[in-house]
Amino acid sequence: MGTGAADGSRGARRWLPWLGLCFWAAGAAAARGADGSEILPDSIPSAPGTLPHFIEEPEDAYIIKSNPIALRCKARPAMQIFFKCNGEWVHQNEHVSEESLDESSGLKVREVFINVTRQQVEDFHGPEDYWCQCVAWSHLGTSKSRKASVRIAYLRKNFEQDPQGREVPIEGMIVLHCRPPEGVPAAEVEWLKNEEPIDSEQDENIDTRADHNLIIRQARLSDSGNYTCMAANIVAKRRSLSATVVVYVNGGWSSWTEWSACNVRCGRGWQKRSRTCTNPAPLNGGAFCEGMSVQKITCTALCPVDGSWEVWSEWSVCSPECEHLRIRECTAPPPRNGGKFCEGLSQESENCTDGLCILDKKPLHEIKPQSIENASDIALYSGLGAAVVAVAVLVIGVTLYRRSHSDYGVDVIDSSALTGNSLLLNPAMQPDLTVSRTYSGPICLQDPLDKELMTESSLFNPLSDIKVKVQSSFMVSLGVSERAEYHGKNHSGTFPHGNNRGFSTIHPRNKTPYVQNLSSLPTRTELRTTGVFGHLGGRLVMPNTGVSLLIPHGAIPEENSWEIYMSINQGEPSLQSDGSEVLLSPEVTCGPPDMLVTTPFALTIPHCADVSSEHWNIHLKKRTQQGKWEEVMSVEDESTSCYCLLDPFACHVLLDSFGTYALTGEPITDCAVKQLKVAVFGCMSCNSLDYNLRVYCVDNTPCAFQEVVSDERHQGGQLLEEPKLLHFKGNTFSLQISVLDIPPFLWRIKPFTACQEVPFSRVWSSNRQPLHCAFSLERYTPTTTQLSCKICIRQLKGHEQILQVQTSILESERETITFFAQEDSTFPAQTGPKAFKIPYSIRQRICATFDTPNAKGKDWQMLAQKNSINRNLSYFATQSSPSAVILNLWEARHQQDGDLDSLACALEEIGRTHTKLSNITEAQIDDADFNYSRQNGL
């Protein structure tokens, strides 16, 4: 019975918690509020004992994808433990319970597990997150654990804010913002630089703790790179867009160098000093140094004075030795400043009795008669010998004189020069440009027909079919009452003259293709020319290159003639650019170098710069005899040694010495622009179905494009579209050339070859070979004879040009249009008055009028101002006739148009005269020039 009672007691105790739970549940049901909500009791009735203590409480958990999570709870002493989720008891069958005994205290330890699925969490729609807690009871009462939330983990794909690339100066602050995608749990952010993690603990200069942002306190060059924000949680990882950070260095000037020595041996010259933008040098697109890299000041060097003898003194009295003396001193003037001492003897002595005073130290009366007879014989023989020598000299002189007036003298040579054969009787021979020839005596024409050719205006006048009428009251004041009317023969198919090298359309645009007749263009051997010039001066022109040389009247002394040559370097440029300096013009050589002129000559050199003093610093350089290049002057400098006038497409330089010259440019800003000429040529390839397109981008100078034309002519190429101008900026961005709108069913091009990219440096410094890109197109069938497409040439973040190609690939169907022809005179050497636009008589009156000062200052200054010459007027002030030099510059600038109307208007605006000019006939002008020529020995 005792045993039964004990068993009954144990059974009652085992079911007591369940009975208590049932009674609690019933009471809880009765205690539901009117709104149906459940009111939980603070404790569950139990027998006296110890309250449960939780050893392990449920932790917050995240459901990843569709995997359920397990919540656990452990307490002691605990008779029962149940989970309650979102205020509702979890069914007993969902609990997994384990029971053990704590050896140290002897109390029961109970551990309970439950699983929570994704579906359960998604089905819950409460004001707060899905939660669960444990309720454990013992004999004394109940205890509740903390609430553990259960959430579905995720991480969205897109960042709320991607980091943005930046360009910052060195030692500046860099802040890259990053807002990671929304996610549960919140994503942790990590920064990568060039795919390598950034550890801010190892670099005190970097901070990544401030709201996911990356902060670099002081930027270093090593901080340049690609930065990526990496966000990750327990679900996934996400990468932001990469942000490129460029740390640039603005250029800084170095110290000035010492002043150079004076550039002249004596007289007034200049000294210069320079500095470089290397302290530091600009890096990663940093700004170039502001200001001038070269400074110049004037200097005066003492000229060496060579000594010169005074006149001889009177002879001294005859000495006992029958001699007398005379002396002279080197004091007229004495040598100074390193000058040479006088050459020759400072003392002379001679017999003062003509040899009759003594003979062998004996008196005259002691000389025997035989000795006298011997002396007489010697004198006789000496006289006969002198007579023979005199006759021989006379014969030789007469012979040389007759030869100098033979039929093959200077006249024939000069006549050959007028026919363009450069002084060579054999036109196939090339002139030797290294040898200078000087001719003494006036140059005349043997044949009267040659004189008639010299007076033909159509021979030398390159004007198109226009008439220039000069009407000016100023001309009346100069005593000229005739009317000048200049006629020029228009060559068919020629391109319009002038400086507009934008290549405007000649004829109205139609559907016929533009094809150039390449046979009309010169070859490379024509990039040199020569001619003979005398006191009357003239003009030397390099056809189709824009290079010319003007020799003013009177620049060569009278009775002298010089063979003057001019050439263009077509090979590798000898001028190597330093730093950011680029070559803007061809290298032009004129000579002979030992020739001296009394008046500055004008050299015209084309250039490819878009002229702007704000963006370019342009220099004129000259090659020395040692092959080195030295700066002559900057275009914006004030100088009295030479003068530079920069026009949009050419530079006119006034010089007094021959040599090799070139223009270079130093870009001051990224907005500096080079003008490029873009053109497309086409020809058939060896395969009859293929057709090649070659796109050229060359400096916008006539000689550069002439070289391209010469190459294409040898390859059988044809110009397919009018060349156009492309403004290429110095902003370091490359050039892209692509072929567009190819007929899809008639032509095809290889994949990935329709677009080509040329690096910036290759285009910006294209001084060696013509830059071109080749494209190969293939016809589907031989019956396709028409090709139409577009060629797009563009600079990234810059200018763009479109060349429309529409042509027939069959030569028999192609319409040949002479798009260009020789724009310069057929005769490169023009001598005498016909080489100048202003008649010499009018020129003399202009100079006589404007060289005279008046109350308002030098009149030539007003003449310069009206001709847009406003800078470096001190150069003209040093000339003997400033007006003449200004007119020489006008002649050089207007060699193509010869716009006398503009000059006449400029003279009228000065307001020196108020009468009107009657018309001047062309015949009267020719008569005036003929009379002038006759007076000057022509």
Short mmCIF file of C-alpha atoms in Angstrom, two decimals, residues 688-869:
data_model
loop_
_atom_site.label_atom_id
_atom_site.label_comp_id
_atom_site.label_asym_id
_atom_site.label_seq_id
_atom_site.Cartn_x
_atom_site.Cartn_y
_atom_site.Cartn_z
CA SER A 688 38.89 43.83 -107.62
CA LEU A 689 36.12 43.69 -104.99
CA ASP A 690 37.96 45.80 -102.40
CA TYR A 691 38.08 49.59 -102.21
CA ASN A 692 40.42 51.46 -99.86
CA LEU A 693 39.63 54.70 -98.06
CA ARG A 694 42.46 56.73 -96.54
CA VAL A 695 41.58 59.57 -94.17
CA TYR A 696 44.29 62.17 -93.54
CA CYS A 697 44.60 64.65 -90.69
CA VAL A 698 47.50 67.05 -91.30
CA ASP A 699 48.51 70.51 -90.15
CA ASN A 700 46.58 73.20 -92.00
CA THR A 701 49.49 74.45 -94.07
CA PRO A 702 49.53 74.22 -97.88
CA CYS A 703 52.89 72.43 -97.99
CA ALA A 704 51.69 69.72 -95.58
CA PHE A 705 48.67 68.96 -97.74
CA GLN A 706 50.79 69.14 -100.88
CA GLU A 707 52.93 66.29 -99.49
CA VAL A 708 49.77 64.21 -98.97
CA VAL A 709 48.63 64.90 -102.53
CA SER A 710 52.04 63.91 -103.87
CA ASP A 711 51.93 60.59 -101.99
CA GLU A 712 48.40 59.84 -103.12
CA ARG A 713 49.21 60.61 -106.72
CA HIS A 714 51.90 57.93 -106.68
CA GLN A 715 49.44 55.46 -105.12
CA GLY A 716 46.69 56.22 -107.63
CA GLY A 717 44.45 57.86 -105.01
CA GLN A 718 41.60 60.25 -105.77
CA LEU A 719 40.26 63.01 -103.53
CA LEU A 720 36.65 62.09 -102.77
CA GLU A 721 35.42 65.13 -100.84
CA GLU A 722 36.39 68.69 -100.20
CA PRO A 723 38.99 68.96 -97.39
CA LYS A 724 37.66 70.55 -94.24
CA LEU A 725 39.10 72.23 -91.17
CA LEU A 726 39.08 70.55 -87.77
CA HIS A 727 39.86 72.59 -84.65
CA PHE A 728 41.94 70.27 -82.47
CA LYS A 729 42.26 71.38 -78.85
CA GLY A 730 45.23 70.77 -76.62
CA ASN A 731 43.08 69.12 -73.94
CA THR A 732 44.85 65.70 -74.13
CA PHE A 733 41.76 63.97 -75.60
CA SER A 734 42.29 61.60 -78.51
CA LEU A 735 40.94 61.69 -82.08
CA GLN A 736 38.36 59.22 -83.39
CA ILE A 737 37.83 58.44 -87.08
CA SER A 738 34.89 56.24 -88.07
CA VAL A 739 33.05 55.15 -91.22
CA LEU A 740 29.25 55.49 -91.02
CA ASP A 741 26.16 54.76 -93.13
CA ILE A 742 27.70 52.07 -95.34
CA PRO A 743 25.00 50.56 -97.65
CA PRO A 744 24.29 47.23 -95.88
CA PHE A 745 23.46 45.10 -98.92
CA LEU A 746 26.07 46.55 -101.27
CA TRP A 747 29.19 47.05 -99.16
CA ARG A 748 30.65 45.62 -95.98
CA ILE A 749 33.53 46.40 -93.67
CA LYS A 750 35.33 44.06 -91.34
CA PRO A 751 33.86 43.93 -87.80
CA PHE A 752 35.48 46.20 -85.23
CA THR A 753 37.40 48.12 -87.92
CA ALA A 754 34.86 50.83 -88.68
CA CYS A 755 36.26 53.07 -85.92
CA GLN A 756 39.88 53.92 -85.22
CA GLU A 757 41.30 56.04 -82.42
CA VAL A 758 44.50 58.10 -82.61
CA PRO A 759 46.27 59.14 -79.39
CA PHE A 760 46.43 62.82 -78.58
CA SER A 761 50.22 63.05 -78.68
CA ARG A 762 50.31 61.55 -82.19
CA VAL A 763 47.97 64.25 -83.51
CA TRP A 764 49.28 67.19 -81.48
CA SER A 765 52.91 66.65 -82.51
CA SER A 766 52.34 65.34 -86.05
CA ASN A 767 55.47 66.93 -87.49
CA ARG A 768 56.98 63.91 -89.21
CA GLN A 769 54.74 61.85 -91.48
CA PRO A 770 51.20 62.69 -92.62
CA LEU A 771 48.76 61.11 -90.16
CA HIS A 772 46.21 58.87 -91.83
CA CYS A 773 43.90 55.94 -91.08
CA ALA A 774 43.04 53.34 -93.71
CA PHE A 775 39.71 51.53 -94.09
CA SER A 776 39.08 48.59 -96.42
CA LEU A 777 35.57 48.12 -97.86
CA GLU A 778 34.42 45.10 -99.85
CA ARG A 779 31.68 44.90 -102.46
CA TYR A 780 29.29 41.99 -102.42
CA THR A 781 29.17 41.85 -106.22
CA PRO A 782 31.28 43.35 -109.04
CA THR A 783 28.17 45.12 -110.36
CA THR A 784 28.27 47.60 -107.48
CA THR A 785 29.99 50.71 -108.80
CA GLN A 786 28.65 53.48 -106.54
CA LEU A 787 29.83 54.15 -102.99
CA SER A 788 28.19 56.48 -100.53
CA CYS A 789 29.09 56.76 -96.86
CA LYS A 790 30.13 59.26 -94.21
CA ILE A 791 33.50 59.76 -92.56
CA CYS A 792 33.26 61.19 -89.03
CA ILE A 793 36.38 62.81 -87.58
CA ARG A 794 35.93 64.03 -84.02
CA GLN A 795 37.97 64.85 -80.98
CA LEU A 796 36.60 63.57 -77.71
CA LYS A 797 35.12 66.59 -75.95
CA GLY A 798 36.02 68.71 -78.97
CA HIS A 799 35.24 69.59 -82.57
CA GLU A 800 33.71 67.24 -85.15
CA GLN A 801 33.67 67.18 -88.96
CA ILE A 802 31.70 64.98 -91.39
CA LEU A 803 33.04 64.10 -94.84
CA GLN A 804 30.29 62.93 -97.19
CA VAL A 805 31.64 60.40 -99.69
CA GLN A 806 29.61 59.86 -102.85
CA THR A 807 31.63 58.55 -105.76
CA SER A 808 31.91 55.99 -108.51
CA ILE A 809 34.72 53.50 -108.10
CA LEU A 810 35.05 53.12 -111.88
CA GLU A 811 37.47 55.64 -113.34
CA SER A 812 35.51 55.82 -116.60
CA GLU A 813 32.38 56.96 -114.75
CA ARG A 814 34.11 59.33 -112.36
CA GLU A 815 33.82 63.02 -113.12
CA THR A 816 37.15 64.69 -112.56
CA ILE A 817 36.93 68.19 -111.15
CA THR A 818 40.06 70.28 -110.78
CA PHE A 819 39.39 71.24 -107.21
CA PHE A 820 42.78 72.80 -106.59
CA ALA A 821 45.29 74.22 -109.00
CA GLN A 822 48.47 76.16 -108.53
CA GLU A 823 47.44 79.19 -106.60
CA ASP A 824 50.75 80.99 -107.02
CA SER A 825 52.38 82.43 -110.11
CA THR A 826 53.65 80.09 -112.78
CA PHE A 827 56.95 81.99 -112.53
CA PRO A 828 58.28 81.63 -108.97
CA ALA A 829 60.84 84.43 -109.47
CA GLN A 830 59.41 87.86 -110.27
CA THR A 831 61.84 90.73 -110.63
CA GLY A 832 61.51 94.44 -111.12
CA PRO A 833 58.47 96.69 -110.73
CA LYS A 834 55.98 94.06 -111.89
CA ALA A 835 56.71 92.01 -108.76
CA PHE A 836 55.09 94.71 -106.62
CA LYS A 837 51.44 95.73 -106.42
CA ILE A 838 52.13 99.41 -105.70
CA PRO A 839 53.71 101.32 -108.65
CA TYR A 840 57.14 102.61 -107.73
CA SER A 841 56.32 106.26 -108.52
CA ILE A 842 53.34 106.21 -106.15
CA ARG A 843 55.38 104.36 -103.54
CA GLN A 844 58.07 107.07 -103.61
CA ARG A 845 55.49 109.81 -103.08
CA ILE A 846 53.87 107.91 -100.18
CA CYS A 847 57.24 107.53 -98.45
CA ALA A 848 58.18 111.15 -99.03
CA THR A 849 54.86 112.27 -97.57
CA PHE A 850 54.58 110.02 -94.52
CA ASP A 851 58.22 109.98 -93.47
CA THR A 852 57.95 113.73 -92.81
CA PRO A 853 57.00 114.56 -89.18
CA ASN A 854 54.19 116.92 -88.32
CA ALA A 855 52.69 118.41 -85.20
CA LYS A 856 50.72 115.29 -84.40
CA GLY A 857 53.76 113.01 -84.47
CA LYS A 858 55.22 110.70 -87.05
CA ASP A 859 52.81 110.29 -89.94
CA TRP A 860 54.09 106.79 -90.65
CA GLN A 861 52.57 105.76 -87.33
CA MET A 862 49.13 106.65 -88.64
CA LEU A 863 49.93 104.73 -91.83
CA ALA A 864 50.84 101.71 -89.72
CA GLN A 865 47.69 102.02 -87.63
CA LYS A 866 45.42 102.14 -90.69
CA ASN A 867 47.08 98.95 -91.93
CA SER A 868 46.42 97.12 -88.63
CA ILE A 869 50.02 97.41 -87.45
#
